[in-house]
PDB file of C-alpha atoms in Angstrom:
ATOM      1  CA  UNK T  22       1.149  14.840  47.667  1.00  0.00           C
ATOM      2  CA  UNK T  23      -0.171  13.804  44.175  1.00  0.00           C
ATOM      3  CA  UNK T  24       2.997  14.291  42.643  1.00  0.00           C
ATOM      4  CA  UNK T  25       4.777  12.065  45.122  1.00  0.00           C
ATOM      5  CA  UNK T  26       2.013   9.616  44.706  1.00  0.00           C
ATOM      6  CA  UNK T  27       2.516   9.763  40.711  1.00  0.00           C
ATOM      7  CA  UNK T  28       6.415   9.415  40.984  1.00  0.00           C
ATOM      8  CA  UNK T  29       6.053   6.179  43.292  1.00  0.00           C
ATOM      9  CA  UNK T  30       3.604   4.790  40.730  1.00  0.00           C
ATOM     10  CA  UNK T  31       6.019   5.307  37.858  1.00  0.00           C
ATOM     11  CA  UNK T  32       9.043   3.662  39.893  1.00  0.00           C
ATOM     12  CA  UNK T  33       6.721   0.590  40.540  1.00  0.00           C
ATOM     13  CA  UNK T  34       5.613   0.402  37.351  1.00  0.00           C
ATOM     14  CA  UNK T  35       9.372   0.563  35.899  1.00  0.00           C
ATOM     15  CA  UNK T  36      10.234  -2.229  38.280  1.00  0.00           C
ATOM     16  CA  UNK T  37       7.490  -4.446  37.463  1.00  0.00           C
ATOM     17  CA  UNK T  38       8.421  -3.847  33.707  1.00  0.00           C
ATOM     18  CA  UNK T  39      12.022  -4.240  34.334  1.00  0.00           C
ATOM     19  CA  UNK T  40      12.396  -0.945  32.831  1.00  0.00           C
ATOM     20  CA  UNK T  41      15.390   1.557  34.213  1.00  0.00           C
ATOM     21  CA  UNK T  42      13.876   5.109  34.558  1.00  0.00           C
ATOM     22  CA  UNK T  43      17.456   5.996  33.063  1.00  0.00           C
ATOM     23  CA  UNK T  44      17.538   3.779  30.028  1.00  0.00           C
ATOM     24  CA  UNK T  45      16.961   4.607  26.610  1.00  0.00           C
ATOM     25  CA  UNK T  46      15.000   1.246  26.161  1.00  0.00           C
ATOM     26  CA  UNK T  47      13.249  -1.489  28.406  1.00  0.00           C
ATOM     27  CA  UNK T  48      15.758  -4.109  29.612  1.00  0.00           C
ATOM     28  CA  UNK T  49      13.906  -6.726  27.274  1.00  0.00           C
ATOM     29  CA  UNK T  50      14.993  -4.470  24.187  1.00  0.00           C
ATOM     30  CA  UNK T  51      18.491  -4.041  25.323  1.00  0.00           C
ATOM     31  CA  UNK T  52      18.812  -7.679  25.729  1.00  0.00           C
ATOM     32  CA  UNK T  53      17.194  -8.711  22.267  1.00  0.00           C
ATOM     33  CA  UNK T  54      19.209  -6.020  20.317  1.00  0.00           C
ATOM     34  CA  UNK T  55      22.555  -7.011  22.121  1.00  0.00           C
ATOM     35  CA  UNK T  56      22.028 -10.571  21.337  1.00  0.00           C
ATOM     36  CA  UNK T  57      21.438  -9.555  17.458  1.00  0.00           C
ATOM     37  CA  UNK T  58      24.302  -7.458  17.294  1.00  0.00           C
ATOM     38  CA  UNK T  59      26.473 -10.250  18.460  1.00  0.00           C
ATOM     39  CA  UNK T  60      24.949 -12.406  15.636  1.00  0.00           C
ATOM     40  CA  UNK T  61      25.791  -9.803  13.204  1.00  0.00           C
ATOM     41  CA  UNK T  62      29.470 -10.018  14.446  1.00  0.00           C
ATOM     42  CA  UNK T  63      29.345 -13.874  14.158  1.00  0.00           C
ATOM     43  CA  UNK T  64      27.823 -13.654  10.763  1.00  0.00           C
ATOM     44  CA  UNK T  65      30.983 -11.590   9.793  1.00  0.00           C
ATOM     45  CA  UNK T  66      33.514 -13.993  10.879  1.00  0.00           C
ATOM     46  CA  UNK T  67      31.530 -16.838   9.039  1.00  0.00           C
ATOM     47  CA  UNK T  68      32.079 -15.235   5.630  1.00  0.00           C
ATOM     48  CA  UNK T  69      35.809 -16.049   6.560  1.00  0.00           C
ATOM     49  CA  UNK T  70      34.987 -19.453   8.043  1.00  0.00           C
ATOM     50  CA  UNK T  71      32.827 -20.425   4.806  1.00  0.00           C
ATOM     51  CA  UNK T  72      35.996 -18.655   2.398  1.00  0.00           C
ATOM     52  CA  UNK T  73      33.597 -16.220   1.060  1.00  0.00           C
ATOM     53  CA  UNK T  74      30.795 -18.785   0.174  1.00  0.00           C
ATOM     54  CA  UNK T  75      28.240 -16.148  -1.353  1.00  0.00           C
ATOM     55  CA  UNK T  76      25.523 -18.077   1.268  1.00  0.00           C
ATOM     56  CA  UNK T  77      27.703 -16.374   4.077  1.00  0.00           C
ATOM     57  CA  UNK T  78      26.957 -13.071   2.624  1.00  0.00           C
ATOM     58  CA  UNK T  79      23.345 -13.793   2.298  1.00  0.00           C
ATOM     59  CA  UNK T  80      23.053 -14.748   5.810  1.00  0.00           C
ATOM     60  CA  UNK T  81      24.911 -11.579   6.992  1.00  0.00           C
ATOM     61  CA  UNK T  82      22.480  -9.161   5.080  1.00  0.00           C
ATOM     62  CA  UNK T  83      19.432 -11.440   6.353  1.00  0.00           C
ATOM     63  CA  UNK T  84      20.765 -10.519  10.228  1.00  0.00           C
ATOM     64  CA  UNK T  85      21.252  -7.121   9.174  1.00  0.00           C
ATOM     65  CA  UNK T  86      17.691  -6.647   8.038  1.00  0.00           C
ATOM     66  CA  UNK T  87      16.590  -8.390  11.250  1.00  0.00           C
ATOM     67  CA  UNK T  88      18.280  -5.810  13.439  1.00  0.00           C
ATOM     68  CA  UNK T  89      17.033  -3.175  11.118  1.00  0.00           C
ATOM     69  CA  UNK T  90      13.464  -4.134  11.910  1.00  0.00           C
ATOM     70  CA  UNK T  91      14.073  -5.002  15.975  1.00  0.00           C
ATOM     71  CA  UNK T  92      15.782  -1.455  16.423  1.00  0.00           C
ATOM     72  CA  UNK T  93      12.893   0.305  14.006  1.00  0.00           C
ATOM     73  CA  UNK T  94      10.412  -1.199  16.553  1.00  0.00           C
ATOM     74  CA  UNK T  95      12.158   0.236  19.891  1.00  0.00           C
ATOM     75  CA  UNK T  96      10.278   3.424  21.115  1.00  0.00           C
ATOM     76  CA  UNK T  97      11.696   5.573  23.913  1.00  0.00           C
ATOM     77  CA  UNK T  98      11.215   9.210  25.076  1.00  0.00           C
ATOM     78  CA  UNK T  99      15.020   9.521  25.601  1.00  0.00           C
ATOM     79  CA  UNK T 100      15.777  10.517  21.810  1.00  0.00           C
ATOM     80  CA  UNK T 101      19.217  11.217  22.390  1.00  0.00           C
ATOM     81  CA  UNK T 102      20.107   7.892  23.947  1.00  0.00           C
ATOM     82  CA  UNK T 103      18.284   6.137  21.271  1.00  0.00           C
ATOM     83  CA  UNK T 104      20.072   8.020  18.639  1.00  0.00           C
ATOM     84  CA  UNK T 105      23.107   7.055  20.272  1.00  0.00           C
ATOM     85  CA  UNK T 106      22.305   3.432  19.997  1.00  0.00           C
ATOM     86  CA  UNK T 107      21.081   3.674  15.992  1.00  0.00           C
ATOM     87  CA  UNK T 108      24.444   5.737  15.366  1.00  0.00           C
ATOM     88  CA  UNK T 109      26.267   2.824  17.167  1.00  0.00           C
ATOM     89  CA  UNK T 110      24.295   0.185  14.958  1.00  0.00           C
ATOM     90  CA  UNK T 111      25.091   2.144  11.717  1.00  0.00           C
ATOM     91  CA  UNK T 112      29.042   2.061  12.387  1.00  0.00           C
ATOM     92  CA  UNK T 113      28.608  -1.601  13.058  1.00  0.00           C
ATOM     93  CA  UNK T 114      26.463  -2.493  10.144  1.00  0.00           C
ATOM     94  CA  UNK T 115      28.921  -0.546   7.738  1.00  0.00           C
ATOM     95  CA  UNK T 116      32.000  -2.502   9.380  1.00  0.00           C
ATOM     96  CA  UNK T 117      30.242  -5.986   8.997  1.00  0.00           C
ATOM     97  CA  UNK T 118      29.803  -5.433   5.136  1.00  0.00           C
ATOM     98  CA  UNK T 119      33.766  -4.668   4.734  1.00  0.00           C
ATOM     99  CA  UNK T 120      34.872  -8.117   4.862  1.00  0.00           C
ATOM    100  CA  UNK T 121      37.278  -8.293   1.826  1.00  0.00           C
ATOM    101  CA  UNK T 122      37.281 -12.373   1.650  1.00  0.00           C
ATOM    102  CA  UNK T 123      35.016 -12.167  -1.636  1.00  0.00           C
ATOM    103  CA  UNK T 124      37.433  -9.684  -3.470  1.00  0.00           C
ATOM    104  CA  UNK T 125      40.981 -10.338  -1.715  1.00  0.00           C
ATOM    105  CA  UNK T 126      40.585 -13.869  -0.588  1.00  0.00           C
ATOM    106  CA  UNK T 127      41.333 -12.736   3.128  1.00  0.00           C
ATOM    107  CA  UNK T 128      39.970 -11.128   6.099  1.00  0.00           C
ATOM    108  CA  UNK T 129      42.266  -8.480   7.531  1.00  0.00           C
ATOM    109  CA  UNK T 130      43.158  -7.533  11.021  1.00  0.00           C
ATOM    110  CA  UNK T 131      41.559  -4.058  10.650  1.00  0.00           C
ATOM    111  CA  UNK T 132      38.278  -5.240   9.580  1.00  0.00           C
ATOM    112  CA  UNK T 133      38.059  -7.478  12.322  1.00  0.00           C
ATOM    113  CA  UNK T 134      39.048  -4.584  15.120  1.00  0.00           C
ATOM    114  CA  UNK T 135      36.669  -2.261  13.349  1.00  0.00           C
ATOM    115  CA  UNK T 136      33.809  -4.985  13.686  1.00  0.00           C
ATOM    116  CA  UNK T 137      34.869  -5.852  17.284  1.00  0.00           C
ATOM    117  CA  UNK T 138      35.176  -2.162  18.482  1.00  0.00           C
ATOM    118  CA  UNK T 139      31.844  -1.208  16.753  1.00  0.00           C
ATOM    119  CA  UNK T 140      29.922  -4.002  18.244  1.00  0.00           C
ATOM    120  CA  UNK T 141      31.212  -3.174  21.781  1.00  0.00           C
ATOM    121  CA  UNK T 142      30.643   0.420  21.493  1.00  0.00           C
ATOM    122  CA  UNK T 143      26.708  -0.676  20.455  1.00  0.00           C
ATOM    123  CA  UNK T 144      26.476  -3.199  23.485  1.00  0.00           C
ATOM    124  CA  UNK T 145      27.881  -0.121  25.564  1.00  0.00           C
ATOM    125  CA  UNK T 146      25.177   2.142  24.212  1.00  0.00           C
ATOM    126  CA  UNK T 147      22.415  -0.197  24.961  1.00  0.00           C
ATOM    127  CA  UNK T 148      23.526  -0.928  28.544  1.00  0.00           C
ATOM    128  CA  UNK T 149      24.428   2.328  29.661  1.00  0.00           C
ATOM    129  CA  UNK T 150      26.623   2.563  32.710  1.00  0.00           C
ATOM    130  CA  UNK T 151      25.148  -0.122  34.640  1.00  0.00           C
ATOM    131  CA  UNK T 152      22.679  -3.002  34.000  1.00  0.00           C
ATOM    132  CA  UNK T 153      22.941  -5.127  36.693  1.00  0.00           C
ATOM    133  CA  UNK T 154      19.724  -6.948  37.175  1.00  0.00           C
ATOM    134  CA  UNK T 155      18.974  -8.409  40.818  1.00  0.00           C
ATOM    135  CA  UNK T 156      16.745 -11.640  40.421  1.00  0.00           C
ATOM    136  CA  UNK T 157      15.556 -11.128  37.202  1.00  0.00           C
ATOM    137  CA  UNK T 158      12.163 -12.225  36.028  1.00  0.00           C
ATOM    138  CA  UNK T 159      12.138 -15.377  34.333  1.00  0.00           C
ATOM    139  CA  UNK T 160      11.437 -13.969  30.863  1.00  0.00           C
ATOM    140  CA  UNK T 161      14.462 -11.659  31.421  1.00  0.00           C
ATOM    141  CA  UNK T 162      16.725 -14.075  32.770  1.00  0.00           C
ATOM    142  CA  UNK T 163      15.852 -16.055  29.430  1.00  0.00           C
ATOM    143  CA  UNK T 164      16.946 -13.394  27.409  1.00  0.00           C
ATOM    144  CA  UNK T 165      20.079 -12.541  29.358  1.00  0.00           C
ATOM    145  CA  UNK T 166      20.821 -16.306  28.626  1.00  0.00           C
ATOM    146  CA  UNK T 167      20.318 -15.961  24.777  1.00  0.00           C
ATOM    147  CA  UNK T 168      22.580 -13.005  24.812  1.00  0.00           C
ATOM    148  CA  UNK T 169      25.077 -14.643  26.776  1.00  0.00           C
ATOM    149  CA  UNK T 170      24.778 -17.780  24.244  1.00  0.00           C
ATOM    150  CA  UNK T 171      25.122 -15.906  21.340  1.00  0.00           C
ATOM    151  CA  UNK T 172      28.229 -13.955  22.556  1.00  0.00           C
ATOM    152  CA  UNK T 173      29.822 -17.182  23.204  1.00  0.00           C
ATOM    153  CA  UNK T 174      28.860 -18.483  19.717  1.00  0.00           C
ATOM    154  CA  UNK T 175      30.409 -15.323  18.137  1.00  0.00           C
ATOM    155  CA  UNK T 176      33.906 -15.556  20.172  1.00  0.00           C
ATOM    156  CA  UNK T 177      33.995 -19.317  19.154  1.00  0.00           C
ATOM    157  CA  UNK T 178      33.550 -18.109  15.471  1.00  0.00           C
ATOM    158  CA  UNK T 179      36.280 -15.585  15.703  1.00  0.00           C
ATOM    159  CA  UNK T 180      38.691 -17.815  17.415  1.00  0.00           C
ATOM    160  CA  UNK T 181      38.124 -20.335  14.433  1.00  0.00           C
ATOM    161  CA  UNK T 182      39.346 -17.949  11.878  1.00  0.00           C
ATOM    162  CA  UNK T 183      41.675 -15.538  14.093  1.00  0.00           C
ATOM    163  CA  UNK T 184      45.377 -15.403  14.098  1.00  0.00           C
ATOM    164  CA  UNK T 185      46.128 -12.769  16.377  1.00  0.00           C
ATOM    165  CA  UNK T 186      45.201 -12.231  20.065  1.00  0.00           C
ATOM    166  CA  UNK T 187      42.063 -13.999  20.694  1.00  0.00           C
ATOM    167  CA  UNK T 188      41.045 -14.366  24.372  1.00  0.00           C
ATOM    168  CA  UNK T 189      41.037 -18.460  24.285  1.00  0.00           C
ATOM    169  CA  UNK T 190      41.226 -18.644  28.242  1.00  0.00           C
ATOM    170  CA  UNK T 191      38.256 -16.278  28.667  1.00  0.00           C
ATOM    171  CA  UNK T 192      36.038 -18.250  26.637  1.00  0.00           C
ATOM    172  CA  UNK T 193      37.056 -21.225  28.554  1.00  0.00           C
ATOM    173  CA  UNK T 194      35.882 -19.448  31.947  1.00  0.00           C
ATOM    174  CA  UNK T 195      32.683 -17.709  30.061  1.00  0.00           C
ATOM    175  CA  UNK T 196      31.472 -21.329  28.863  1.00  0.00           C
ATOM    176  CA  UNK T 197      31.990 -22.754  32.171  1.00  0.00           C
ATOM    177  CA  UNK T 198      29.899 -20.033  33.762  1.00  0.00           C
ATOM    178  CA  UNK T 199      27.153 -20.301  30.952  1.00  0.00           C
ATOM    179  CA  UNK T 200      26.978 -24.220  31.698  1.00  0.00           C
ATOM    180  CA  UNK T 201      26.378 -23.573  35.479  1.00  0.00           C
ATOM    181  CA  UNK T 202      23.785 -20.809  34.951  1.00  0.00           C
ATOM    182  CA  UNK T 203      21.808 -22.659  32.591  1.00  0.00           C
ATOM    183  CA  UNK T 204      21.448 -25.595  34.260  1.00  0.00           C
ATOM    184  CA  UNK T 205      20.262 -23.575  37.493  1.00  0.00           C
ATOM    185  CA  UNK T 206      17.674 -22.053  35.022  1.00  0.00           C
ATOM    186  CA  UNK T 207      16.318 -25.452  33.993  1.00  0.00           C
ATOM    187  CA  UNK T 208      16.061 -26.204  37.659  1.00  0.00           C
ATOM    188  CA  UNK T 209      14.120 -22.961  38.228  1.00  0.00           C
ATOM    189  CA  UNK T 210      11.831 -23.489  34.956  1.00  0.00           C
ATOM    190  CA  UNK T 211      10.924 -26.701  36.871  1.00  0.00           C
ATOM    191  CA  UNK T 212       9.782 -25.030  39.866  1.00  0.00           C
ATOM    192  CA  UNK T 213       8.380 -21.982  38.434  1.00  0.00           C
ATOM    193  CA  UNK T 214       6.927 -22.810  35.069  1.00  0.00           C
ATOM    194  CA  UNK T 215       6.699 -26.671  34.877  1.00  0.00           C
ATOM    195  CA  UNK T 216       4.743 -26.622  31.397  1.00  0.00           C
ATOM    196  CA  UNK T 217       7.903 -25.263  29.577  1.00  0.00           C
ATOM    197  CA  UNK T 218      10.430 -27.617  31.568  1.00  0.00           C
ATOM    198  CA  UNK T 219      10.640 -29.842  28.364  1.00  0.00           C
ATOM    199  CA  UNK T 220      11.765 -26.681  26.528  1.00  0.00           C
ATOM    200  CA  UNK T 221      14.409 -26.073  29.291  1.00  0.00           C
ATOM    201  CA  UNK T 222      15.523 -29.661  29.169  1.00  0.00           C
ATOM    202  CA  UNK T 223      16.081 -29.396  25.400  1.00  0.00           C
ATOM    203  CA  UNK T 224      18.375 -26.011  25.853  1.00  0.00           C
ATOM    204  CA  UNK T 225      20.381 -28.211  28.255  1.00  0.00           C
ATOM    205  CA  UNK T 226      20.848 -31.113  26.212  1.00  0.00           C
ATOM    206  CA  UNK T 227      21.818 -28.816  23.148  1.00  0.00           C
ATOM    207  CA  UNK T 228      24.322 -27.191  25.484  1.00  0.00           C
ATOM    208  CA  UNK T 229      25.744 -30.483  26.288  1.00  0.00           C
ATOM    209  CA  UNK T 230      26.550 -31.099  22.697  1.00  0.00           C
ATOM    210  CA  UNK T 231      29.126 -28.058  22.419  1.00  0.00           C
ATOM    211  CA  UNK T 232      29.955 -27.653  26.067  1.00  0.00           C
ATOM    212  CA  UNK T 233      33.221 -29.400  25.890  1.00  0.00           C
ATOM    213  CA  UNK T 234      34.274 -27.705  22.483  1.00  0.00           C
ATOM    214  CA  UNK T 235      33.674 -24.345  23.984  1.00  0.00           C
ATOM    215  CA  UNK T 236      35.651 -25.369  27.475  1.00  0.00           C
ATOM    216  CA  UNK T 237      38.302 -27.113  25.298  1.00  0.00           C
ATOM    217  CA  UNK T 238      38.859 -24.582  22.167  1.00  0.00           C
ATOM    218  CA  UNK T 239      42.568 -25.972  21.395  1.00  0.00           C
ATOM    219  CA  UNK T 240      41.246 -29.475  21.404  1.00  0.00           C
ATOM    220  CA  UNK T 241      37.744 -29.583  19.885  1.00  0.00           C
ATOM    221  CA  UNK T 242      37.252 -27.060  16.879  1.00  0.00           C
ATOM    222  CA  UNK T 243      33.697 -27.700  15.732  1.00  0.00           C
ATOM    223  CA  UNK T 244      32.348 -24.379  14.666  1.00  0.00           C
ATOM    224  CA  UNK T 245      29.291 -25.714  12.499  1.00  0.00           C
ATOM    225  CA  UNK T 246      27.872 -27.526  15.337  1.00  0.00           C
ATOM    226  CA  UNK T 247      28.280 -24.627  17.673  1.00  0.00           C
ATOM    227  CA  UNK T 248      26.395 -22.672  15.164  1.00  0.00           C
ATOM    228  CA  UNK T 249      23.925 -25.364  14.949  1.00  0.00           C
ATOM    229  CA  UNK T 250      23.221 -26.042  18.652  1.00  0.00           C
ATOM    230  CA  UNK T 251      23.534 -22.071  19.487  1.00  0.00           C
ATOM    231  CA  UNK T 252      20.567 -21.485  17.032  1.00  0.00           C
ATOM    232  CA  UNK T 253      18.607 -24.393  19.125  1.00  0.00           C
ATOM    233  CA  UNK T 254      19.648 -22.550  22.199  1.00  0.00           C
ATOM    234  CA  UNK T 255      19.135 -19.078  21.619  1.00  0.00           C
ATOM    235  CA  UNK T 256      15.510 -19.876  19.804  1.00  0.00           C
ATOM    236  CA  UNK T 257      14.144 -21.876  22.720  1.00  0.00           C
ATOM    237  CA  UNK T 258      15.264 -19.218  25.335  1.00  0.00           C
ATOM    238  CA  UNK T 259      13.705 -16.578  23.172  1.00  0.00           C
ATOM    239  CA  UNK T 260      10.566 -19.115  23.202  1.00  0.00           C
ATOM    240  CA  UNK T 261      10.710 -18.833  26.986  1.00  0.00           C
ATOM    241  CA  UNK T 262      10.673 -15.400  27.297  1.00  0.00           C
ATOM    242  CA  UNK T 263       7.381 -15.178  25.315  1.00  0.00           C
ATOM    243  CA  UNK T 264       5.618 -17.630  27.197  1.00  0.00           C
TER     244      UNK T 264
END
């Protein structure tokens, strides 16, 4: 009887905290780390976009240090799963530093594939087999949107420097879906948390600046603007998640 009651209490606590009982880390930690993994890949591509500018390398190192700090703060009883995430991160970190732009004046297709593959492996390690979240809490949805926005910026940056096999059409579709969701999120904020309504409006306003560029990649190529507005959107979404 006591055992059944204890199990039920654990289940209720997991639901309230959005912690899957089979996950290595909480949903919020997953989303924070996923967003950072996309940021790492984006920084890798910016080395090519900025033609090997030393500041681009410095920015990558800053992003790598940020990820080290975030991952070091994650705690879980499922050590094997957490080790899988750490191993995936080690691979992504190593490949992200192997951009030949500085020494050779180009970034090889193989380096891009390595970064893409290791980044995808890390996201898979974080998500597990399934991470469907029905009716997420406001803070969780804010982090979901932050991760998705960073993913869109990453793909846009890759597209600006890629010559082979870039999925332009998928970027268009995903950007349209994000636009619809972020506007619905703004309306949800106004209903559930009116005090943060101004922040939500600023997010949508920043999105409007880059929406057409993301949807019409071949017609509007403005990676610096996308990068700048992405920082605004992601930072304000993270701010809402902590409110």
